[in-house]
Coordinates of C-alpha atoms in Angstrom, one line a residue:
Chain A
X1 CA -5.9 -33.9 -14.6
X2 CA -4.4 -32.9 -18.2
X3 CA -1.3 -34.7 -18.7
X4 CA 0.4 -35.1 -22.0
X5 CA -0.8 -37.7 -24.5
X6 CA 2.1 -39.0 -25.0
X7 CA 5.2 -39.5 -22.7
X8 CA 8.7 -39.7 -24.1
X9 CA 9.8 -42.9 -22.8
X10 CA 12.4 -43.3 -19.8
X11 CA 15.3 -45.2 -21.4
X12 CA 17.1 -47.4 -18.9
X13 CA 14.5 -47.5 -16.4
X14 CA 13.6 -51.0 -15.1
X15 CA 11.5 -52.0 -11.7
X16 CA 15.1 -53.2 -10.5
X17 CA 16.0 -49.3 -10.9
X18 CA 13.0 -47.6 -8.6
X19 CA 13.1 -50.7 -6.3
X20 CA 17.3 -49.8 -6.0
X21 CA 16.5 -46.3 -5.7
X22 CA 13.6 -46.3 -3.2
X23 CA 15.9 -49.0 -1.2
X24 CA 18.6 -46.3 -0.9
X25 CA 16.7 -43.3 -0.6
X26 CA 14.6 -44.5 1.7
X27 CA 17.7 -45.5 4.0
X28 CA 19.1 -41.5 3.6
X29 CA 15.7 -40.1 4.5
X30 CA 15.3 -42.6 8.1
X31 CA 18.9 -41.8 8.5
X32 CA 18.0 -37.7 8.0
X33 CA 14.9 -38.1 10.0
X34 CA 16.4 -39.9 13.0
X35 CA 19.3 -37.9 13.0
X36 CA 18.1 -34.1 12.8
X37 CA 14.2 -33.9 12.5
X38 CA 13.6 -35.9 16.0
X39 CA 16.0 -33.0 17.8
X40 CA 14.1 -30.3 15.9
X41 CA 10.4 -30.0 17.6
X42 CA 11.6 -28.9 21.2
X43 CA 13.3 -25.8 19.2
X44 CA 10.8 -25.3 17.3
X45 CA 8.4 -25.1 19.8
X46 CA 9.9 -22.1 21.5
X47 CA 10.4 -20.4 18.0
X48 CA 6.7 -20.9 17.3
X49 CA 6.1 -18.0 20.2
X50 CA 7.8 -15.5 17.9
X51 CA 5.4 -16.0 14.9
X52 CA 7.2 -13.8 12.3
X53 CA 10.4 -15.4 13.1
X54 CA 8.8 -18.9 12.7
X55 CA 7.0 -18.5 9.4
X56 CA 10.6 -17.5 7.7
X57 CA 12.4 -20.4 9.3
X58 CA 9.4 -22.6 8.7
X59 CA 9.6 -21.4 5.4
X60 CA 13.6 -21.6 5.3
X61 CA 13.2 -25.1 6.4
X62 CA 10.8 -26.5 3.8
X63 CA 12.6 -25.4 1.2
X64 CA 16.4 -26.4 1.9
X65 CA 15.1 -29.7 2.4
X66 CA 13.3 -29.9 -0.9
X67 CA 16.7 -29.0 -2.4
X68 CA 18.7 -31.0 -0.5
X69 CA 16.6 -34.5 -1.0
X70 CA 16.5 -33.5 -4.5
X71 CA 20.2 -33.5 -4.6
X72 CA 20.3 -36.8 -2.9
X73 CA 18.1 -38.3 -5.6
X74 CA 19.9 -36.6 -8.6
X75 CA 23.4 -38.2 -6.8
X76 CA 21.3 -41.6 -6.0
X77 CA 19.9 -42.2 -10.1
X78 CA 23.6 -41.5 -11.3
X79 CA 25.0 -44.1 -9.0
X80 CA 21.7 -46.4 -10.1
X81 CA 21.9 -45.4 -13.5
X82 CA 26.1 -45.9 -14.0
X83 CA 25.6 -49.7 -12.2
X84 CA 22.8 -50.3 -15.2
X85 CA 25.4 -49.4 -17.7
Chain B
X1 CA 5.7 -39.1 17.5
X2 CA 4.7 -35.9 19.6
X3 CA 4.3 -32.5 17.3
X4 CA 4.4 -30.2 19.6
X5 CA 3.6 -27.1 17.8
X6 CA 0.2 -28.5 17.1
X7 CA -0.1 -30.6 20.2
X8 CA -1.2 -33.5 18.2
X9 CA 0.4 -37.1 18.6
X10 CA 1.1 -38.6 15.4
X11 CA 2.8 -41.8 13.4
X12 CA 5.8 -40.2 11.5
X13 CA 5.9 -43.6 9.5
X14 CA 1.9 -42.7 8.9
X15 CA 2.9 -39.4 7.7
X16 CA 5.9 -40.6 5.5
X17 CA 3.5 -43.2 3.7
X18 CA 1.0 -40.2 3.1
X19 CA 3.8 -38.2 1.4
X20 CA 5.1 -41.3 -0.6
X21 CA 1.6 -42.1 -1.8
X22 CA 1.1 -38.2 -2.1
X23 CA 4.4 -37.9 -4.0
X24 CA 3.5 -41.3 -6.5
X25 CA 0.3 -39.0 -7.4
X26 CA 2.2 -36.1 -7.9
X27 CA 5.1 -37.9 -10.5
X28 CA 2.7 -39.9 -12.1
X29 CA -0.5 -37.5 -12.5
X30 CA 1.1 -34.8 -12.0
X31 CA -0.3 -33.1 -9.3
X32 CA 0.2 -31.9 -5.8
X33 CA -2.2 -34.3 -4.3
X34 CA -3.7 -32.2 -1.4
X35 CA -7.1 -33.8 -2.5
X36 CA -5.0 -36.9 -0.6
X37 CA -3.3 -34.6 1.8
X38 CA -5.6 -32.8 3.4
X39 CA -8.0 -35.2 3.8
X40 CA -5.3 -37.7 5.9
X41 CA -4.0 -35.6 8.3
X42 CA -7.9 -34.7 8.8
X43 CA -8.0 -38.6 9.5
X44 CA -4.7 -38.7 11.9
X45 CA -6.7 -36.5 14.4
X46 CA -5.0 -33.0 13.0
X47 CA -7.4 -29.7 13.6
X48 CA -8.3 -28.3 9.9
X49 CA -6.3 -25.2 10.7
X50 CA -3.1 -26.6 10.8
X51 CA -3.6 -29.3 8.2
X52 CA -4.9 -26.3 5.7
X53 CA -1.6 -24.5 6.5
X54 CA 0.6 -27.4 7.1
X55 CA -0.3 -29.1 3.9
X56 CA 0.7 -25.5 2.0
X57 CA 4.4 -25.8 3.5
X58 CA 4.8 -28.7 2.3
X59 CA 3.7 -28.0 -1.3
X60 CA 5.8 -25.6 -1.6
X61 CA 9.3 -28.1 -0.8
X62 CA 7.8 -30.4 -3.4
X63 CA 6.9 -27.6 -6.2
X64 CA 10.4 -25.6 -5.8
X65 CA 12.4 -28.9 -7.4
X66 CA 9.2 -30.1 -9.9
X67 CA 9.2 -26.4 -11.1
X68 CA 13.2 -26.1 -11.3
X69 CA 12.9 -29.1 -13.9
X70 CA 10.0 -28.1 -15.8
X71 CA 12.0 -24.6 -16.0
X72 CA 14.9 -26.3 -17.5
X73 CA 12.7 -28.4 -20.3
X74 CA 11.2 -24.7 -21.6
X75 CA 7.5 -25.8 -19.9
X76 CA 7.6 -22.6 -17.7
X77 CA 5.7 -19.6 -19.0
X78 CA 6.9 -17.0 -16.6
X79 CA 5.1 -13.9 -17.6
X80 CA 2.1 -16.1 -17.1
X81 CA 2.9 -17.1 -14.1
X82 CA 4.3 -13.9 -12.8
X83 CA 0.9 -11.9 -13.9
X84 CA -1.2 -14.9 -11.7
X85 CA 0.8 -14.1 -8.7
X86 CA -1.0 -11.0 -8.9
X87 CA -4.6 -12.8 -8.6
X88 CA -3.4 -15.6 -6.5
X89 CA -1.6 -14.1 -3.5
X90 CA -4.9 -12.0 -2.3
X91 CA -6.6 -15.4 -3.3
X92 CA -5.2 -16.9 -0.7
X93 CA -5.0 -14.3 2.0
X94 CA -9.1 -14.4 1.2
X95 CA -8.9 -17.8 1.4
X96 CA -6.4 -17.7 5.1
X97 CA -8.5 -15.2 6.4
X98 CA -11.5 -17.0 6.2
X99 CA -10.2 -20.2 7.9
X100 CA -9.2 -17.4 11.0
X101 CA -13.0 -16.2 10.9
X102 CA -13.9 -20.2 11.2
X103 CA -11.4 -20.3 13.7
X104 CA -13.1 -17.5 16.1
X105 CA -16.3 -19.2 15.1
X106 CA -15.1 -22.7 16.7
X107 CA -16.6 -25.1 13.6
X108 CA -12.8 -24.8 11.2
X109 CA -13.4 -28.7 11.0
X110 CA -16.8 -29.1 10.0
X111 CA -17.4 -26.2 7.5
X112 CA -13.5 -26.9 5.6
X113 CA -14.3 -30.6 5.6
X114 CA -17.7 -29.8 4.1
X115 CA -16.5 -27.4 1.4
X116 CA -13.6 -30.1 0.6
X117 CA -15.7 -33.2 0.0
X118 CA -17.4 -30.7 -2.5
X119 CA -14.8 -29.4 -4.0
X120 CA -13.6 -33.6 -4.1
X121 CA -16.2 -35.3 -5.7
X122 CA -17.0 -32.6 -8.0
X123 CA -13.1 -33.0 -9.5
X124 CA -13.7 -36.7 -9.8
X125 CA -17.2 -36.1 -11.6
X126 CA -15.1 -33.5 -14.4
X127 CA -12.2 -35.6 -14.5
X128 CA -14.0 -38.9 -15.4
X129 CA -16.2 -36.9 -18.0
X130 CA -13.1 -35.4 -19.5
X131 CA -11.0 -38.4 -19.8
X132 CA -14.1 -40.5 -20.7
X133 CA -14.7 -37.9 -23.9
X134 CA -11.2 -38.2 -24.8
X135 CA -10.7 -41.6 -24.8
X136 CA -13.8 -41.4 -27.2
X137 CA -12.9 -39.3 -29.4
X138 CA -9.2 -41.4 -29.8
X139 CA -10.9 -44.5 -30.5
X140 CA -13.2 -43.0 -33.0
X141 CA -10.3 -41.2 -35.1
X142 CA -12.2 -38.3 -34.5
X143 CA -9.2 -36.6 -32.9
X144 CA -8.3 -33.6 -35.1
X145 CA -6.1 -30.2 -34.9
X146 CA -9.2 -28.7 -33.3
X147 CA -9.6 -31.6 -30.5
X148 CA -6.0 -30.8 -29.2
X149 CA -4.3 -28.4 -26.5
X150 CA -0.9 -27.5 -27.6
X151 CA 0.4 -27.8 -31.1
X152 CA -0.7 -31.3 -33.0
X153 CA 2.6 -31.8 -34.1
X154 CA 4.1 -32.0 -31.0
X155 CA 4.1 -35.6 -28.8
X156 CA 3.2 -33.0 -26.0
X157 CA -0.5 -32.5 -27.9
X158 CA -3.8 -33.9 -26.2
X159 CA -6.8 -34.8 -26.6
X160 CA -9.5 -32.8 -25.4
X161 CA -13.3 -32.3 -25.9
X162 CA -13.3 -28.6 -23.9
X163 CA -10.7 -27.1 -26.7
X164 CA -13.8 -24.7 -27.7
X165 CA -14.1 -23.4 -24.2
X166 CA -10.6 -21.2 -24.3
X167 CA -11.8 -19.6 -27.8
X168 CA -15.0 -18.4 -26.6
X169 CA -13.1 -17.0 -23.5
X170 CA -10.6 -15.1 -25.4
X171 CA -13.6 -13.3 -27.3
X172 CA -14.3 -11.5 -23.7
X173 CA -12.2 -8.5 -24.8
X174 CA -11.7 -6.6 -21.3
X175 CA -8.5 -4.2 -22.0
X176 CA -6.2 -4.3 -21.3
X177 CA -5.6 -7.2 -23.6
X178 CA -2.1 -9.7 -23.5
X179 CA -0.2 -11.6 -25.7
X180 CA 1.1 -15.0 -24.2
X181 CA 3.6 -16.6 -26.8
X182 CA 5.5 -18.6 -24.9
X183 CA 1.8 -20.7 -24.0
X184 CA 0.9 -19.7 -28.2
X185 CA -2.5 -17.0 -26.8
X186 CA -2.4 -14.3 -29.1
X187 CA -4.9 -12.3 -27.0
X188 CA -6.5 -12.4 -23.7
X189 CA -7.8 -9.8 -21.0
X190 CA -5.7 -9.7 -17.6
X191 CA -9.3 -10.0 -16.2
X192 CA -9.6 -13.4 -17.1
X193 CA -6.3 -14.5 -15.7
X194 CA -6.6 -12.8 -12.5
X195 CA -10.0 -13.9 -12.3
X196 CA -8.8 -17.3 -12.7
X197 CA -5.8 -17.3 -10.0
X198 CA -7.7 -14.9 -7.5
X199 CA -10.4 -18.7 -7.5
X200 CA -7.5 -21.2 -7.4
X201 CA -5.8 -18.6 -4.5
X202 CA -8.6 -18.9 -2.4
X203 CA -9.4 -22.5 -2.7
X204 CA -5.2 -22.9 -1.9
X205 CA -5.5 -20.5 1.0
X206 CA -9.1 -22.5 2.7
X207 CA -8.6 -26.1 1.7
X208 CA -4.5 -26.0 1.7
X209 CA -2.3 -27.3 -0.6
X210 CA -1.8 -25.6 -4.4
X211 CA -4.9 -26.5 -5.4
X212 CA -3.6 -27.4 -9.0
X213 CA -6.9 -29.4 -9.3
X214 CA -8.1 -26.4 -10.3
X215 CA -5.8 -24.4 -11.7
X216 CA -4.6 -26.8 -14.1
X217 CA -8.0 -27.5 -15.5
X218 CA -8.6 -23.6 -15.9
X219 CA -5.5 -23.0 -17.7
X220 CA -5.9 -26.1 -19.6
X221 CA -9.4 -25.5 -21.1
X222 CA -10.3 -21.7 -19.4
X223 CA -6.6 -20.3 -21.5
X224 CA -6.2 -22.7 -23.7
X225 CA -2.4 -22.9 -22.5
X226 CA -0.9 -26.2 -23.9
X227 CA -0.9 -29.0 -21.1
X228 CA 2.8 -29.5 -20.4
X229 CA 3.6 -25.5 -20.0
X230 CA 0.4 -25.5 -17.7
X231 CA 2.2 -28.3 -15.6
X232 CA 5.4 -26.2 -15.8
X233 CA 3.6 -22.3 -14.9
X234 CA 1.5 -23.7 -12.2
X235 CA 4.3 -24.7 -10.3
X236 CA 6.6 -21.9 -10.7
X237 CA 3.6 -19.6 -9.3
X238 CA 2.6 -22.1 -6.5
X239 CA 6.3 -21.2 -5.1
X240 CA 5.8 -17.9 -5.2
X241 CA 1.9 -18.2 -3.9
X242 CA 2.1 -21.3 -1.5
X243 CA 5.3 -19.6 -0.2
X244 CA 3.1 -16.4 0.5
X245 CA 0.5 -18.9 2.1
X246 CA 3.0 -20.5 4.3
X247 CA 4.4 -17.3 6.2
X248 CA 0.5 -16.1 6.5
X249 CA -1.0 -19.4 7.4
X250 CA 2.4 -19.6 9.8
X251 CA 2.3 -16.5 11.6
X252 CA -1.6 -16.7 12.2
X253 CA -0.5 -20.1 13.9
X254 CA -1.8 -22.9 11.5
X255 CA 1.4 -24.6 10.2
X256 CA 2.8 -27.4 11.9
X257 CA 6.4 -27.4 10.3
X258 CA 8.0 -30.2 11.5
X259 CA 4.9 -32.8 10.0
X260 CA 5.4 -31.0 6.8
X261 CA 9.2 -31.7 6.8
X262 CA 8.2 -35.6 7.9
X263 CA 5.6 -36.1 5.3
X264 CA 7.7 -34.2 2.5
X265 CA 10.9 -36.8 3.5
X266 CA 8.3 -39.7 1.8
X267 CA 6.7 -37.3 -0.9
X268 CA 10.2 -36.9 -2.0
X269 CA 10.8 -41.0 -2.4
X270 CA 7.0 -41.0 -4.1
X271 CA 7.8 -38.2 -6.8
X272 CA 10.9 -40.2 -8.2
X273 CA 8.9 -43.8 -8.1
X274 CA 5.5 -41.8 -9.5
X275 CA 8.1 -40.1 -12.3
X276 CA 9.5 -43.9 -13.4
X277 CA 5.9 -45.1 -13.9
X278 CA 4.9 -43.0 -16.2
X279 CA 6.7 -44.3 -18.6
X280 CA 5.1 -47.7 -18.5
X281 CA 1.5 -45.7 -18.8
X282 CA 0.3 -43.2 -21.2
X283 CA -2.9 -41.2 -22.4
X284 CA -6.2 -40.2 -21.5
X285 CA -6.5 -43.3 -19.3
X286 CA -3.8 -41.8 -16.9
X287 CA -6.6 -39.2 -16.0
X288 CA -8.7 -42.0 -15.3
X289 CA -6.9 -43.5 -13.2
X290 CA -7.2 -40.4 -11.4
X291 CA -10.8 -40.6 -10.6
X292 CA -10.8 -42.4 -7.7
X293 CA -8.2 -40.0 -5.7
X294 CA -10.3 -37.4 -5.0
X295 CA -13.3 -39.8 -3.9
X296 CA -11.0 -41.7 -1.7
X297 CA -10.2 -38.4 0.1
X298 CA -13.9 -37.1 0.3
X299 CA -14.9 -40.8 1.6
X300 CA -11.7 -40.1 4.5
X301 CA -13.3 -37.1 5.4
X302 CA -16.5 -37.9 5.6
X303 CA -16.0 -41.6 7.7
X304 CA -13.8 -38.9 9.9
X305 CA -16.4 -36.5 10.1
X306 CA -19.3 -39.2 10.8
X307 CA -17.6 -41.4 13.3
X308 CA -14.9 -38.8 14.5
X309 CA -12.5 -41.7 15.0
X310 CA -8.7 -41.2 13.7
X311 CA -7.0 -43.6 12.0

């Protein structure tokens, strides 16, 4: 696919870094999954019978997670990224 | 794991590798990586219905934070982006509509698998003939202001051998005519842009996913908009589009949420680690590198479709 020639390069980031990072993040998202996705099928499966209602929560749901792991991952590279300095 | 919703029993550490290997492709190619996808849940034993839908949910988690960051570097042409909508969403509803008619029919699996090893290798086959020119016409010092998308003084600028192909497009002079500065397009006919999204809508809305392997292409060499505000425009309008996907694709029954919230969990983890490496990699040979994706996923498909074992 096009991609730009040439990348500005990523100062401060080292295979220690994304190794940290993945280790951490990677211990939030079991944590997440464990915790609230594994109680969430049985629910949704009786939502899924009122279609309209389950395509906006469906659609609720997919997006306030992409928000919220992103906000885990911005607060997980500053932590990283302060220990570097 | 049991999914209820689609009835299908399924490794959630499966699905979370998919996403993070998804989510690598998407950081470091920068792409949604449906081609990848689609093609595994196909392999885990999903029906093509839900993975078309199920895969578009989850694009759309993955392109609402890409986009918000593009949107802050300036890459995100929003007038562009807002006039696609307009050629995308009945793209997709084409596209939904027609897995519904396969769905009556009984043969979804067969004819969306067909029409996605298709659509696979023939991405590979332009990709590696792109990249291939590119890298040729770098090594020869042939590059000039004419061989590059976007402006030559900018370390965005690259290399391409299909620069040509947007000029002879903007000469089709259907009115009414627009002027695209933020992407630097003097003048070029709605036509052509609806034209464009209505394709990459109903590819999205049949084969899942935001089907940025061809959208980005089209505005690449079709528009001639520069590479990194094509990254940045196709995912602002995938929000908008795959968002309109997922309620249709949802209320006519084909989206398995909760695997989209699994698989988007290791997507997430991929996108940050596929973001890092691309600063240990550069140029033309990123694309291809890129070559093989799409043939990995038509070979998944079609070792699923011959032996009709799941993996």
């Amino acid at each position: 696919m096009p991609k730009p020639s040439k990348q500005p390069p990523v100062k401060g980031v080292t295979p220690r870094l994304i190794v940290g990072e993945a280790i951490i993040y990677t211990a939030f998202v079991a944590g997440y999954y464990f915790l609230f996705l594994h109680f969430l099928g049985g629910w949704l499966k009786r939502l899924f019978e009122h279609k309209i209602l389950y395509a906006i929560v469906a659609l609720a749901l997919i997006c306030a997670q992409g928000v919220l792991l992103e906000l885990i991952t911005a607060w997980s590279v500053k932590i990283f990224g302060q220990k570097k300095k | 794991m049991d999914f209820p919703i689609s009835g299908t029993h399924l490794n959630p550490l499966g699905l979370m590798a998919v996403g993070l290997v998804i989510g690598v492709c998407g950081g470091f190619f920068g792409v949604g990586g449906s081609f990848l996808a689609g093609p595994a849940l196909f392999a885990f034993g999903l029906p093509m219905n839900f993975v078309v839908g199920t895969d578009m949910a989850h694009i759309v988690g993955k392109s609402i934070v890409a986009a918000r960051k593009h949107s802050k570097l300036g890459n995100v042409d929003f007038k562009l982006g807002l006039i696609m909508v307009f050629g995308t969403i009945p793209g997709v509803e084409t596209g939904a509509q027609g897995i519904q008619l396969l769905k009556r029919h009984s043969n979804v699996d067969q004819v969306v698998a067909i029409v996605f090893i298709v659509v696979l290798v023939a991405i590979s086959i332009f990709v590696a003939w792109e990249s291939w020119q590119a890298i040729k016409l770098t090594k020869h010092g042939r590059s000039k202001k004419s061989d590059t998308i976007g402006s030559s003084r900018s370390s965005k600028a690259d290399v391409s051998p299909l620069v040509g192909m947007a000029k002879r497009i903007h000469l089709f002079e259907l009115p009414p005519m627009l002027s695209l500065p933020a992407s630097g397009i003097k003048r070029v006919s709605l036509w052509t842009i609806l034209a464009m999204a209505f394709i990459g809508g109903v590819l999205s809305g049949f084969l899942g996913g935001g089907a940025g392997y061809i959208r980005m292409p089209a505005l690449v060499y079709l528009l001639g908009v520069p590479t990194h505000i094509a990254v940045g425009t196709d995912l602002f309008e995938i929000i908008i589009s795959a968002g309109y996907g997922t309620l249709s694709h949802a209320i006519k029954g084909n989206v398995d949420i909760l695997i989209a919230l699994v698989m988007h969990t290791g997507a997430a983890i991929g996108a940050q680690i596929g973001a890092s490496l691309t600063s240990y990699f550069q140029g033309p040979l990123i694309r291809l590198a890129f070559v093989p994706l799409p043939l990995a996923g038509a070979a998944l498909i079609v070792y699923t479709l011959l032996t009709g074992h799941h993996v």
